[in-house]
Every structure is written in C-alpha cells, then in structure tokens.
Amino acid sequence: MSPRRSLLAALLVAGSLLTGGALPLAAEPAQAPEAFVDRFGEQAVAALAATKDDPAARRQRFAELMEGDVDMPRIAALVLGRAWRAADPEERARFTKVFQEHLIATYSRRFDTYAGERLEVGGQTEAGDDVLVNSRVTPKSGEPIDVVWRLREKDDRWRIIDASVAGVSMVVTWRNEFAAVIEREGLDGLIRRLEEQAGS
C-alpha cells in the first residue's frame, strides 16, 4: 500500500472517529454492529465533505462533537497501557483531554487530502467483549483498503474503541509512538509535548 493511500485511509478512519458525535445515531446494542458502522461511516463522510473547504469550521466542529460514539477514555487507556495503570486520576484526565486535542489538531490540518473515499461495510465477528466489523475504504482511484472497527458496549450503546487500517491498529500505532517519549521523558513529558503541539 502506497504512503498516500495509507494516509487517506487513516484520515478517513480518524475523521470518522473525530466526527462520530456529530450526528445522533440509534446505537443501542440491539442494533447490528454492522448497521451501526455503516450508518456511522456514511454520516462521518458527509461531515468531512461539508467542512472540506473550511479548516477553521472543521476544527471547531471536531472540538464540539468529539463526544458521542467513540469511547475516548477507553482509547486513552489502551494507548497508554502500563503508563495508564500507573497514572493517578489527574494524570489520566490530563492525558485524555490533551490526546483528544492532539487528534483534533493533527487531523483537522490534514483533511485537505480527503478525496471522496467510500466506506463499505461487510461482516462482523465477536472478539471477547468486543465486536469486530469489517469494512473497506474505496478511493476514487487505486485499490480498496481494508478497515476493521473494534466496538465495545458502554452505557447500553456501541462505542468505537479502535480501528485497524490494512491490518495496522491505530491504537497500537499511537501506543508505540508515545511509549518512546514516556520512556525518555515520563508521562508528564508526553503530556507537555502534546499540549505544545495542540497549541501550535
């Protein structure tokens, strides 16, 4: 997979993650996970298209609508791993907040590469407490890219806790990126770095 297609797929997935709260969904666990992801993806793509030419509005929309169908505290815990378990409540809250701001700042700057990719859903499997939903991102040119969504029930709703692009977990990618910083500078150093990047 070329770097450009990998980036486009990652951006579409991240955009879906970041805009998940933008439109209310009937996301009760009784709803089939495939149907949840299908509708979620369609509405996320529509949100991306609507803000494509207005970066300031896009970032503001991400900031306002982050809460919803994505379990950010769970994602933050998975990303930090052992560092999360060792952190106190204040550190956990600081990291979750700045990690969310980091994602908004990073991906909202890059959405000018979005070019009308389509998300097609097909098939699901159980994975312990989670459900994995298979999908495929189809660009206007080039070959499709497989994306697998990991859902977990929380507060009687399905929530997205990870997405794997062409077999690569976004949570694992972030965990590996942050682990090196934590090893050198500690969790506080990572948080400071993210705060600086989000504010730039």
Short mmCIF file of C-alpha atoms in Angstrom, two decimals:
data_model
loop_
_atom_site.label_atom_id
_atom_site.label_comp_id
_atom_site.label_asym_id
_atom_site.label_seq_id
_atom_site.Cartn_x
_atom_site.Cartn_y
_atom_site.Cartn_z
CA MET A 1 0.00 0.00 0.00
CA SER A 2 1.40 3.36 -1.01
CA PRO A 3 2.05 6.02 1.68
CA ARG A 4 -0.59 8.27 0.12
CA ARG A 5 -3.32 5.64 0.14
CA SER A 6 -2.35 4.65 3.68
CA LEU A 7 -2.69 8.28 4.77
CA LEU A 8 -6.05 8.68 3.04
CA ALA A 9 -7.42 5.58 4.76
CA ALA A 10 -6.08 6.69 8.12
CA LEU A 11 -7.57 10.13 7.65
CA LEU A 12 -10.96 8.72 6.74
CA VAL A 13 -10.91 6.48 9.81
CA ALA A 14 -9.67 9.28 12.06
CA GLY A 15 -12.25 11.61 10.58
CA SER A 16 -14.94 9.08 11.37
CA LEU A 17 -13.60 8.78 14.91
CA LEU A 18 -13.46 12.52 15.37
CA THR A 19 -16.87 13.27 13.90
CA GLY A 20 -18.72 10.36 15.43
CA GLY A 21 -20.66 12.57 17.82
CA ALA A 22 -21.68 14.96 15.06
CA LEU A 23 -24.94 13.23 14.29
CA PRO A 24 -27.06 11.22 16.74
CA LEU A 25 -27.31 7.54 15.93
CA ALA A 26 -29.67 4.85 17.16
CA ALA A 27 -26.72 2.99 18.60
CA GLU A 28 -28.35 0.62 21.06
CA PRO A 29 -26.60 -2.76 21.36
CA ALA A 30 -29.73 -4.36 19.85
CA GLN A 31 -28.78 -2.66 16.59
CA ALA A 32 -26.49 -4.82 14.49
CA PRO A 33 -22.87 -3.62 14.80
CA GLU A 34 -22.58 -3.70 11.00
CA ALA A 35 -25.55 -1.35 10.68
CA PHE A 36 -24.06 0.94 13.32
CA VAL A 37 -20.73 1.23 11.48
CA ASP A 38 -22.43 1.58 8.10
CA ARG A 39 -24.60 4.47 9.21
CA PHE A 40 -21.80 5.96 11.29
CA GLY A 41 -19.43 5.88 8.33
CA GLU A 42 -21.92 7.44 5.93
CA GLN A 43 -22.63 10.32 8.28
CA ALA A 44 -18.96 10.83 9.12
CA VAL A 45 -18.06 11.03 5.42
CA ALA A 46 -20.87 13.53 4.91
CA ALA A 47 -19.48 15.62 7.78
CA LEU A 48 -16.00 15.55 6.23
CA ALA A 49 -17.33 16.68 2.87
CA ALA A 50 -19.31 19.50 4.45
CA THR A 51 -16.24 21.01 6.13
CA LYS A 52 -13.65 20.14 3.50
CA ASP A 53 -13.10 23.72 2.33
CA ASP A 54 -13.29 25.40 5.75
CA PRO A 55 -10.43 24.26 8.05
CA ALA A 56 -11.46 26.56 10.90
CA ALA A 57 -15.04 25.31 10.87
CA ARG A 58 -13.82 21.71 10.61
CA ARG A 59 -11.61 22.02 13.69
CA GLN A 60 -14.37 23.74 15.63
CA ARG A 61 -16.82 21.01 14.67
CA PHE A 62 -14.38 18.33 15.78
CA ALA A 63 -13.88 20.13 19.08
CA GLU A 64 -17.62 20.42 19.71
CA LEU A 65 -18.63 16.95 18.60
CA MET A 66 -15.90 14.65 19.87
CA GLU A 67 -18.16 13.11 22.47
CA GLY A 68 -20.59 10.52 21.16
CA ASP A 69 -19.95 7.17 19.56
CA VAL A 70 -16.24 6.98 20.40
CA ASP A 71 -15.05 5.89 23.84
CA MET A 72 -12.14 8.32 24.25
CA PRO A 73 -11.32 7.39 27.88
CA ARG A 74 -11.06 3.74 26.84
CA ILE A 75 -8.90 4.62 23.83
CA ALA A 76 -6.66 6.76 26.04
CA ALA A 77 -6.24 3.85 28.46
CA LEU A 78 -5.42 1.42 25.65
CA VAL A 79 -2.94 3.86 24.10
CA LEU A 80 -1.02 4.37 27.36
CA GLY A 81 -1.17 0.74 28.53
CA ARG A 82 1.01 0.30 31.63
CA ALA A 83 1.52 4.04 31.94
CA TRP A 84 -2.25 4.46 32.31
CA ARG A 85 -2.40 1.91 35.11
CA ALA A 86 0.43 3.69 36.94
CA ALA A 87 -1.08 7.16 36.44
CA ASP A 88 -3.21 8.93 39.03
CA PRO A 89 -6.71 10.23 38.17
CA GLU A 90 -5.46 13.75 37.45
CA GLU A 91 -2.81 12.47 35.03
CA ARG A 92 -5.37 10.27 33.29
CA ALA A 93 -7.77 13.18 32.87
CA ARG A 94 -4.99 15.46 31.57
CA PHE A 95 -3.81 12.88 29.06
CA THR A 96 -7.32 12.06 27.78
CA LYS A 97 -8.04 15.75 27.26
CA VAL A 98 -4.77 16.60 25.53
CA PHE A 99 -4.79 13.40 23.44
CA GLN A 100 -8.23 14.33 22.13
CA GLU A 101 -6.98 17.86 21.37
CA HIS A 102 -3.92 16.37 19.67
CA LEU A 103 -6.09 14.27 17.36
CA ILE A 104 -8.31 17.23 16.52
CA ALA A 105 -5.33 19.47 15.76
CA THR A 106 -3.41 16.84 13.80
CA TYR A 107 -6.16 15.50 11.56
CA SER A 108 -8.11 18.71 11.02
CA ARG A 109 -4.95 20.17 9.42
CA ARG A 110 -4.67 17.21 7.07
CA PHE A 111 -8.19 16.82 5.76
CA ASP A 112 -7.39 18.72 2.58
CA THR A 113 -6.22 15.31 1.29
CA TYR A 114 -9.72 13.83 1.61
CA ALA A 115 -10.95 13.00 -1.89
CA GLY A 116 -14.32 11.29 -1.64
CA GLU A 117 -13.34 7.83 -0.38
CA ARG A 118 -16.29 5.50 0.29
CA LEU A 119 -16.73 3.17 3.26
CA GLU A 120 -18.42 -0.19 2.57
CA VAL A 121 -19.28 -2.49 5.48
CA GLY A 122 -19.42 -6.28 5.31
CA GLY A 123 -19.17 -8.90 8.04
CA GLN A 124 -18.61 -8.99 11.79
CA THR A 125 -17.03 -11.32 14.34
CA GLU A 126 -17.02 -11.49 18.13
CA ALA A 127 -13.73 -10.90 19.95
CA GLY A 128 -14.28 -11.44 23.65
CA ASP A 129 -16.28 -8.48 24.94
CA ASP A 130 -15.84 -6.69 21.62
CA VAL A 131 -17.25 -6.96 18.13
CA LEU A 132 -15.04 -6.51 15.05
CA VAL A 133 -16.76 -5.06 12.00
CA ASN A 134 -15.08 -5.43 8.62
CA SER A 135 -15.22 -2.64 6.09
CA ARG A 136 -13.42 -1.42 3.00
CA VAL A 137 -12.37 2.10 2.03
CA THR A 138 -12.67 2.56 -1.73
CA PRO A 139 -10.78 5.55 -3.19
CA LYS A 140 -11.71 7.17 -6.48
CA SER A 141 -8.54 5.68 -7.92
CA GLY A 142 -6.36 2.85 -6.68
CA GLU A 143 -7.16 -0.34 -4.82
CA PRO A 144 -9.52 -0.63 -1.82
CA ILE A 145 -8.11 -0.65 1.72
CA ASP A 146 -9.49 -2.89 4.45
CA VAL A 147 -10.53 -1.28 7.73
CA VAL A 148 -11.68 -3.25 10.80
CA TRP A 149 -13.60 -1.40 13.52
CA ARG A 150 -13.50 -2.61 17.14
CA LEU A 151 -16.72 -1.90 19.05
CA ARG A 152 -17.46 -2.30 22.74
CA GLU A 153 -20.68 -1.78 24.64
CA LYS A 154 -20.74 1.11 27.12
CA ASP A 155 -23.79 2.68 28.76
CA ASP A 156 -26.09 0.49 26.64
CA ARG A 157 -24.55 1.70 23.38
CA TRP A 158 -21.93 0.52 20.96
CA ARG A 159 -18.76 2.62 21.10
CA ILE A 160 -15.75 2.57 18.81
CA ILE A 161 -12.51 1.84 20.68
CA ASP A 162 -10.12 1.16 17.76
CA ALA A 163 -9.84 0.86 14.01
CA SER A 164 -7.23 -1.13 12.08
CA VAL A 165 -6.18 0.15 8.65
CA ALA A 166 -4.75 -2.53 6.35
CA GLY A 167 -4.08 -4.68 9.42
CA VAL A 168 -2.44 -1.92 11.48
CA SER A 169 -4.23 -0.86 14.67
CA MET A 170 -4.41 2.88 15.22
CA VAL A 171 -4.32 2.31 18.99
CA VAL A 172 -1.14 0.23 18.67
CA THR A 173 0.39 2.84 16.37
CA TRP A 174 -0.26 5.61 18.89
CA ARG A 175 0.91 3.39 21.78
CA ASN A 176 4.24 2.68 20.09
CA GLU A 177 4.72 6.34 19.21
CA PHE A 178 4.05 7.51 22.76
CA ALA A 179 5.93 4.72 24.56
CA ALA A 180 9.30 6.01 23.35
CA VAL A 181 8.51 9.51 24.66
CA ILE A 182 7.30 8.14 28.01
CA GLU A 183 10.49 6.10 28.38
CA ARG A 184 12.66 9.20 27.90
CA GLU A 185 10.54 11.93 29.50
CA GLY A 186 7.83 10.23 31.53
CA LEU A 187 4.08 10.64 31.15
CA ASP A 188 4.27 14.29 32.18
CA GLY A 189 6.77 14.91 29.39
CA LEU A 190 4.44 13.31 26.85
CA ILE A 191 1.51 15.40 28.05
CA ARG A 192 3.58 18.59 27.79
CA ARG A 193 4.62 17.69 24.25
CA LEU A 194 1.04 17.05 23.18
CA GLU A 195 -0.10 20.30 24.78
CA GLU A 196 2.54 22.20 22.85
CA GLN A 197 1.61 20.51 19.57
CA ALA A 198 -2.12 21.09 20.07
CA GLY A 199 -1.49 24.75 20.69
CA SER A 200 0.79 25.26 17.67
#
